[in-house]
JSON list of C-alpha atoms in Angstrom, two decimals:
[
{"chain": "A", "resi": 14, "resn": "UNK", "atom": "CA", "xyz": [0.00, 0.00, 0.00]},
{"chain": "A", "resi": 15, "resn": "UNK", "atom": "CA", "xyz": [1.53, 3.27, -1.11]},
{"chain": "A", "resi": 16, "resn": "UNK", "atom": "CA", "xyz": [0.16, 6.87, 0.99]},
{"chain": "A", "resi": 17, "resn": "UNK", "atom": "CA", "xyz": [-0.01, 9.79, -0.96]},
{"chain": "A", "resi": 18, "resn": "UNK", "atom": "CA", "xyz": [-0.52, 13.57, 0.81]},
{"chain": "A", "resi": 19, "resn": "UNK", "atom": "CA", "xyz": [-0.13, 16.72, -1.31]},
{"chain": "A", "resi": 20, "resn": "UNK", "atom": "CA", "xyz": [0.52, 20.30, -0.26]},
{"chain": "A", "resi": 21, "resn": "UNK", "atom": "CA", "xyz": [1.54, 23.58, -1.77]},
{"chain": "A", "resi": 22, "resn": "UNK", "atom": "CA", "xyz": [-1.61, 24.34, -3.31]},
{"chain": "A", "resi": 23, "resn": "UNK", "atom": "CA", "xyz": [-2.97, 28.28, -2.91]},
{"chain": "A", "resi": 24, "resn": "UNK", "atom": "CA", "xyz": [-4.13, 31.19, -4.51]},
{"chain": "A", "resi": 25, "resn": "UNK", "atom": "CA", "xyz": [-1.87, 32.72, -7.19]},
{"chain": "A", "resi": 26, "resn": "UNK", "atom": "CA", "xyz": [-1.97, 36.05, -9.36]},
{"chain": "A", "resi": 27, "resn": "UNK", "atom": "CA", "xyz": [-1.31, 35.03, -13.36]},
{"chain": "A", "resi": 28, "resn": "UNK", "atom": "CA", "xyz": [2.30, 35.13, -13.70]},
{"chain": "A", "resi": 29, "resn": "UNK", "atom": "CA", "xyz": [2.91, 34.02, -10.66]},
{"chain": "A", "resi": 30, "resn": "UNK", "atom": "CA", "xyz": [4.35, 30.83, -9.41]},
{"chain": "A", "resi": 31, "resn": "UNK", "atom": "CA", "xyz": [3.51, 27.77, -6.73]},
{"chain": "A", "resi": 32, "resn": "UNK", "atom": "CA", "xyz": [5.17, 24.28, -5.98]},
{"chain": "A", "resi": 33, "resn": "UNK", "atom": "CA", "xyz": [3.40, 21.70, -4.94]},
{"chain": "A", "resi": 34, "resn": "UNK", "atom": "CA", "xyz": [4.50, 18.71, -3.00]},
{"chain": "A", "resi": 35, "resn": "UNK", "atom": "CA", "xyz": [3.33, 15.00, -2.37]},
{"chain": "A", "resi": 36, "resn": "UNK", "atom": "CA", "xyz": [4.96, 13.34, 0.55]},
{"chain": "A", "resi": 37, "resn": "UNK", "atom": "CA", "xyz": [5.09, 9.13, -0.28]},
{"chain": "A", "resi": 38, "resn": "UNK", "atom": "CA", "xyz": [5.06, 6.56, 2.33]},
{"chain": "A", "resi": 39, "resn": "UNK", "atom": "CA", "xyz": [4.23, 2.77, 1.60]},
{"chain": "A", "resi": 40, "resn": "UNK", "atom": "CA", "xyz": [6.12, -0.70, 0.55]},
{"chain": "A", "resi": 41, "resn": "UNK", "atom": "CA", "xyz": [8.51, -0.45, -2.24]},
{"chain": "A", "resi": 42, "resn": "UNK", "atom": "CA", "xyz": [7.40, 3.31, -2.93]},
{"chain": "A", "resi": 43, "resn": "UNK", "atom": "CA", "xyz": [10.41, 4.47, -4.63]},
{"chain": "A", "resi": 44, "resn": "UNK", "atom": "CA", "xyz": [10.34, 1.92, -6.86]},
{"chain": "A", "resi": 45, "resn": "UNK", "atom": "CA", "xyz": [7.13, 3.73, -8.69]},
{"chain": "A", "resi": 46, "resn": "UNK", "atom": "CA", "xyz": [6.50, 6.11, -11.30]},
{"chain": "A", "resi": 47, "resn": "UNK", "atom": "CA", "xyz": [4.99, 9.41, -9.99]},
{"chain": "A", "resi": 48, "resn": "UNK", "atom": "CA", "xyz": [3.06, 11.87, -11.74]},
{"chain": "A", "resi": 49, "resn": "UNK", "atom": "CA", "xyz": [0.96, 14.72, -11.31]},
{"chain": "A", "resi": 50, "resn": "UNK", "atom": "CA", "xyz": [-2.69, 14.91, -12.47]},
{"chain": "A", "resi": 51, "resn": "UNK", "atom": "CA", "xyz": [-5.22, 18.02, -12.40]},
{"chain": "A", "resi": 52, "resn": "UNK", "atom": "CA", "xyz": [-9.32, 18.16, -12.49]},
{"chain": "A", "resi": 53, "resn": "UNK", "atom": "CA", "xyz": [-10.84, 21.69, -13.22]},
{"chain": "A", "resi": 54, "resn": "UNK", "atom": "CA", "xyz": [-14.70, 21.93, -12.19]},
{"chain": "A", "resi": 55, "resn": "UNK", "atom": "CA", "xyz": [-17.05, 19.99, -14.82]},
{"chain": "A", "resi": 56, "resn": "UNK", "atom": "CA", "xyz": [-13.90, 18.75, -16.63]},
{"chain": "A", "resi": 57, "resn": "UNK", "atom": "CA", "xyz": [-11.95, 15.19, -16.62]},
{"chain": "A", "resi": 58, "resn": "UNK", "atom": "CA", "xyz": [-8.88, 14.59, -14.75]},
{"chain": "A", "resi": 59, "resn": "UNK", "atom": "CA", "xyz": [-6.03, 15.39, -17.61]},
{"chain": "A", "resi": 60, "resn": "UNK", "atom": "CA", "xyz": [-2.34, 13.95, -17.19]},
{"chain": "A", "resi": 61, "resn": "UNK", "atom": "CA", "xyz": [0.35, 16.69, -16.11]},
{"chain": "A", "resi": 62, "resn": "UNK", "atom": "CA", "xyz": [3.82, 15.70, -15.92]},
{"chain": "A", "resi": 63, "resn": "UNK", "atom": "CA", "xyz": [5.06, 11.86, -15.26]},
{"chain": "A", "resi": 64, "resn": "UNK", "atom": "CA", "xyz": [8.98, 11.01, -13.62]},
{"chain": "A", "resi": 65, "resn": "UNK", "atom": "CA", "xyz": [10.19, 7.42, -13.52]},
{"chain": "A", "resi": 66, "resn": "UNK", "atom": "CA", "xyz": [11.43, 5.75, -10.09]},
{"chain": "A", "resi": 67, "resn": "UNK", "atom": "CA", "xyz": [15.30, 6.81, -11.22]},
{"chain": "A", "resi": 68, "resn": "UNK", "atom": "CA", "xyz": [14.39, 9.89, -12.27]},
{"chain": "A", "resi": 69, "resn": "UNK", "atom": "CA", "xyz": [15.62, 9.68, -15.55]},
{"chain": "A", "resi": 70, "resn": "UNK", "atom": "CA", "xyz": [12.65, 9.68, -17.80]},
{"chain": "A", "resi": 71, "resn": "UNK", "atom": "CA", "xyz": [10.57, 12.92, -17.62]},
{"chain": "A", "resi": 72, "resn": "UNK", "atom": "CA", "xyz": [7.16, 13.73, -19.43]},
{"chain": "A", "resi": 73, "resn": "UNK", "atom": "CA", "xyz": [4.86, 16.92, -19.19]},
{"chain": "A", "resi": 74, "resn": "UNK", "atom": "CA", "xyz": [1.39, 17.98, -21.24]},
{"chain": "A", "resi": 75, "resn": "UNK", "atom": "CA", "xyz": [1.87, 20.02, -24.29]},
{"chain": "A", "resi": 76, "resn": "UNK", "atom": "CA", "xyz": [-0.24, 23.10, -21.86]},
{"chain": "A", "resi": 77, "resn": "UNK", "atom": "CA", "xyz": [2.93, 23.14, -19.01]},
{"chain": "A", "resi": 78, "resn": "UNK", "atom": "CA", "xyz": [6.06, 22.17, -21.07]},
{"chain": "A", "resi": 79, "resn": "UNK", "atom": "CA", "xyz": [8.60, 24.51, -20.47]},
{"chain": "A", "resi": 80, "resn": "UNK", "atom": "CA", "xyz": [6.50, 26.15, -17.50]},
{"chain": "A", "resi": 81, "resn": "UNK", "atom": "CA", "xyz": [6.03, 23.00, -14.65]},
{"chain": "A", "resi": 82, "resn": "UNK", "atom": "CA", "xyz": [9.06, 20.69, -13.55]},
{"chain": "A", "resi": 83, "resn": "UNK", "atom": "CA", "xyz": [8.45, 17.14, -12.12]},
{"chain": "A", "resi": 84, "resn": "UNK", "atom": "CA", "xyz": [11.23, 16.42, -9.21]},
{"chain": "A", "resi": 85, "resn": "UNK", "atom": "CA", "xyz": [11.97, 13.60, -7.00]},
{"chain": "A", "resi": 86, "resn": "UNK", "atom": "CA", "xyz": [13.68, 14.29, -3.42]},
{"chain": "A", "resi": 87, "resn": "UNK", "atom": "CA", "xyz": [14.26, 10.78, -2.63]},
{"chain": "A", "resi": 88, "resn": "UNK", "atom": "CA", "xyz": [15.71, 11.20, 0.35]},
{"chain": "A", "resi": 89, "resn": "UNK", "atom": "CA", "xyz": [12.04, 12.94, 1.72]},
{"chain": "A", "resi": 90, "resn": "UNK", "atom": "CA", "xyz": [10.47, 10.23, -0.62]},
{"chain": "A", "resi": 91, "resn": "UNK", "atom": "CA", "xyz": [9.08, 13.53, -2.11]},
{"chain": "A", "resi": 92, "resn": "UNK", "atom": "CA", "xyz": [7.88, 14.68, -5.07]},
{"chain": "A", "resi": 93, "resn": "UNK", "atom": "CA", "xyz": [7.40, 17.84, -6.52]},
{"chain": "A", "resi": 94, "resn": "UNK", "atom": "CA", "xyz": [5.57, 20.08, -9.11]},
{"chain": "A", "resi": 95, "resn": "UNK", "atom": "CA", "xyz": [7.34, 23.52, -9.90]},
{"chain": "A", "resi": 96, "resn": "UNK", "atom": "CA", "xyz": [4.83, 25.98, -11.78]},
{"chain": "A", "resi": 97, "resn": "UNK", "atom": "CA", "xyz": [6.13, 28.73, -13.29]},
{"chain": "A", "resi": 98, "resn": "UNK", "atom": "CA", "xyz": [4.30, 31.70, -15.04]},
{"chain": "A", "resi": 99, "resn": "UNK", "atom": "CA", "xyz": [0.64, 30.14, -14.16]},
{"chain": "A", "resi": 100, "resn": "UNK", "atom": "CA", "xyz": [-2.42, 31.46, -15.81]},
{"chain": "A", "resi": 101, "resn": "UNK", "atom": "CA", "xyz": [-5.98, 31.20, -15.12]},
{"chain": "A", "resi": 102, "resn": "UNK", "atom": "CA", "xyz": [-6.04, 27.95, -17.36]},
{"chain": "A", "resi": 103, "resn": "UNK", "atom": "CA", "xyz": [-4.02, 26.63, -14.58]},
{"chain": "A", "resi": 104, "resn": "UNK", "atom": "CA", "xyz": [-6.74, 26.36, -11.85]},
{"chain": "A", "resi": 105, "resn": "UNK", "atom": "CA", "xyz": [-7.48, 23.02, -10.75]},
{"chain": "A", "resi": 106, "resn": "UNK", "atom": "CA", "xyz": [-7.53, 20.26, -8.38]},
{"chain": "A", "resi": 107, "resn": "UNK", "atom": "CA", "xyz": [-3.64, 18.86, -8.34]},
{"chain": "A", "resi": 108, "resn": "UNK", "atom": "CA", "xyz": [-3.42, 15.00, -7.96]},
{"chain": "A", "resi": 109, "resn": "UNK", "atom": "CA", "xyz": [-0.34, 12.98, -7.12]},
{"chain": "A", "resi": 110, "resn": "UNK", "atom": "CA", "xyz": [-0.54, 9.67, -8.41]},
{"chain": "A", "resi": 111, "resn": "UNK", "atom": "CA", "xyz": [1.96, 6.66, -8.29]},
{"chain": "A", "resi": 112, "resn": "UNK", "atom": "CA", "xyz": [2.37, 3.60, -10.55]},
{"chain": "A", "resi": 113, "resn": "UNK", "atom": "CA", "xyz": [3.25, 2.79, -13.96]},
{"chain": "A", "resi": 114, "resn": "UNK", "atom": "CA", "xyz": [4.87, 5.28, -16.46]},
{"chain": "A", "resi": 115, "resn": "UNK", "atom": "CA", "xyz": [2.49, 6.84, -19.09]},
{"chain": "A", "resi": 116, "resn": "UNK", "atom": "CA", "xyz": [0.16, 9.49, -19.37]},
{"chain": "A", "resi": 117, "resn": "UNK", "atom": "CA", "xyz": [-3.53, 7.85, -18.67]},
{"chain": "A", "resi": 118, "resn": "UNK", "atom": "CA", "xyz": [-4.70, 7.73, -15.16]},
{"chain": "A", "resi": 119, "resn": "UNK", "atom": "CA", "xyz": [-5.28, 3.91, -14.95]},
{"chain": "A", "resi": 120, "resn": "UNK", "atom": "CA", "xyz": [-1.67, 3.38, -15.31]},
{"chain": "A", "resi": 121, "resn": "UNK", "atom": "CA", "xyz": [-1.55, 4.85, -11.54]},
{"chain": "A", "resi": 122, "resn": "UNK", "atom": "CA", "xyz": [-2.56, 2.45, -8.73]},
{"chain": "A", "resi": 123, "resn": "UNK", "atom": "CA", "xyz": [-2.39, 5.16, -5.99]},
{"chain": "A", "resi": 124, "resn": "UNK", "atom": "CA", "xyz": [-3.83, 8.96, -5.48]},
{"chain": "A", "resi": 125, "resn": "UNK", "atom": "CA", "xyz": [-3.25, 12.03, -3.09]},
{"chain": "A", "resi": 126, "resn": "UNK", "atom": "CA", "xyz": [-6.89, 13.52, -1.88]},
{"chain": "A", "resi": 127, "resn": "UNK", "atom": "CA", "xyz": [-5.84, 16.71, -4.06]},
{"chain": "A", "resi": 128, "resn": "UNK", "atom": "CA", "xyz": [-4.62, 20.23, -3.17]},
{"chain": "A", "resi": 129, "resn": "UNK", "atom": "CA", "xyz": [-6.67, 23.04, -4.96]},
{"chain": "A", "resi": 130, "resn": "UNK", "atom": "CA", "xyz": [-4.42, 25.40, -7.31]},
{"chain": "A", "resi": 131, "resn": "UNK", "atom": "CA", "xyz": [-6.48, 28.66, -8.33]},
{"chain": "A", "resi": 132, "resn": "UNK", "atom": "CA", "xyz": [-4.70, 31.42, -10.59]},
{"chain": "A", "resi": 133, "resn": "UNK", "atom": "CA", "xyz": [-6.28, 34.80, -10.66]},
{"chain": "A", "resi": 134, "resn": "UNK", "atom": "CA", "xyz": [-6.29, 36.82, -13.93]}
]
């Protein structure tokens, strides 16, 4: 069983900039993928940024690239989402997920409860 608990999440002016964080604890958690997912209201959960167990594979959405890095801290088994120049588009629920490497949520096993991101125009 893996535990997933985000944090970081606020209110932000357009421009601006937030990192969010998603403390793991469980068997064997290193050894998974971990990603970041987002929900905005009356919309379906849409894949942000992915990092392998090593580290050494990265992927992010066309919408963040070059905006959002995915980190690992592995000695906090911790990891994070850097957002940089948000915009409104932004706002969402944030999910941290763990599993398998890909971009579709059923390839993660294990969710966060969410930590609400809202970017003011």
């Amino acid at each position: 069983q893996v535990q997933l608990v985000e944090s970081g999440g606020g209110l932000v002016q357009a421009g601006g900039s937030l990192r969010l964080s998603c403390a793991a604890s469980g068997r064997t958690v290193s050894r998974n993928t971990m990603a970041w997912f987002r929900q905005a209201p009356g919309k379906e959960r849409e894949f942000v940024a992915t990092i392998t167990w090593s580290g050494g594979s990265t992927d992010y959405a066309a919408s963040v690239k070059g905006r959002f890095t995915i980190s690992r801290d592995y000695a906090k088994n911790t990891v994070l989402l850097q957002m940089n120049s948000l915009k409104p588009e932004d706002t969402a629920v944030y999910y941290c997920a763990a599993g398998r490497f890909g971009r579709l949520p059923s390839l993660y096993d294990y969710w966060g409860q969410g930590t609400q991101v809202t970017v003011s125009s």
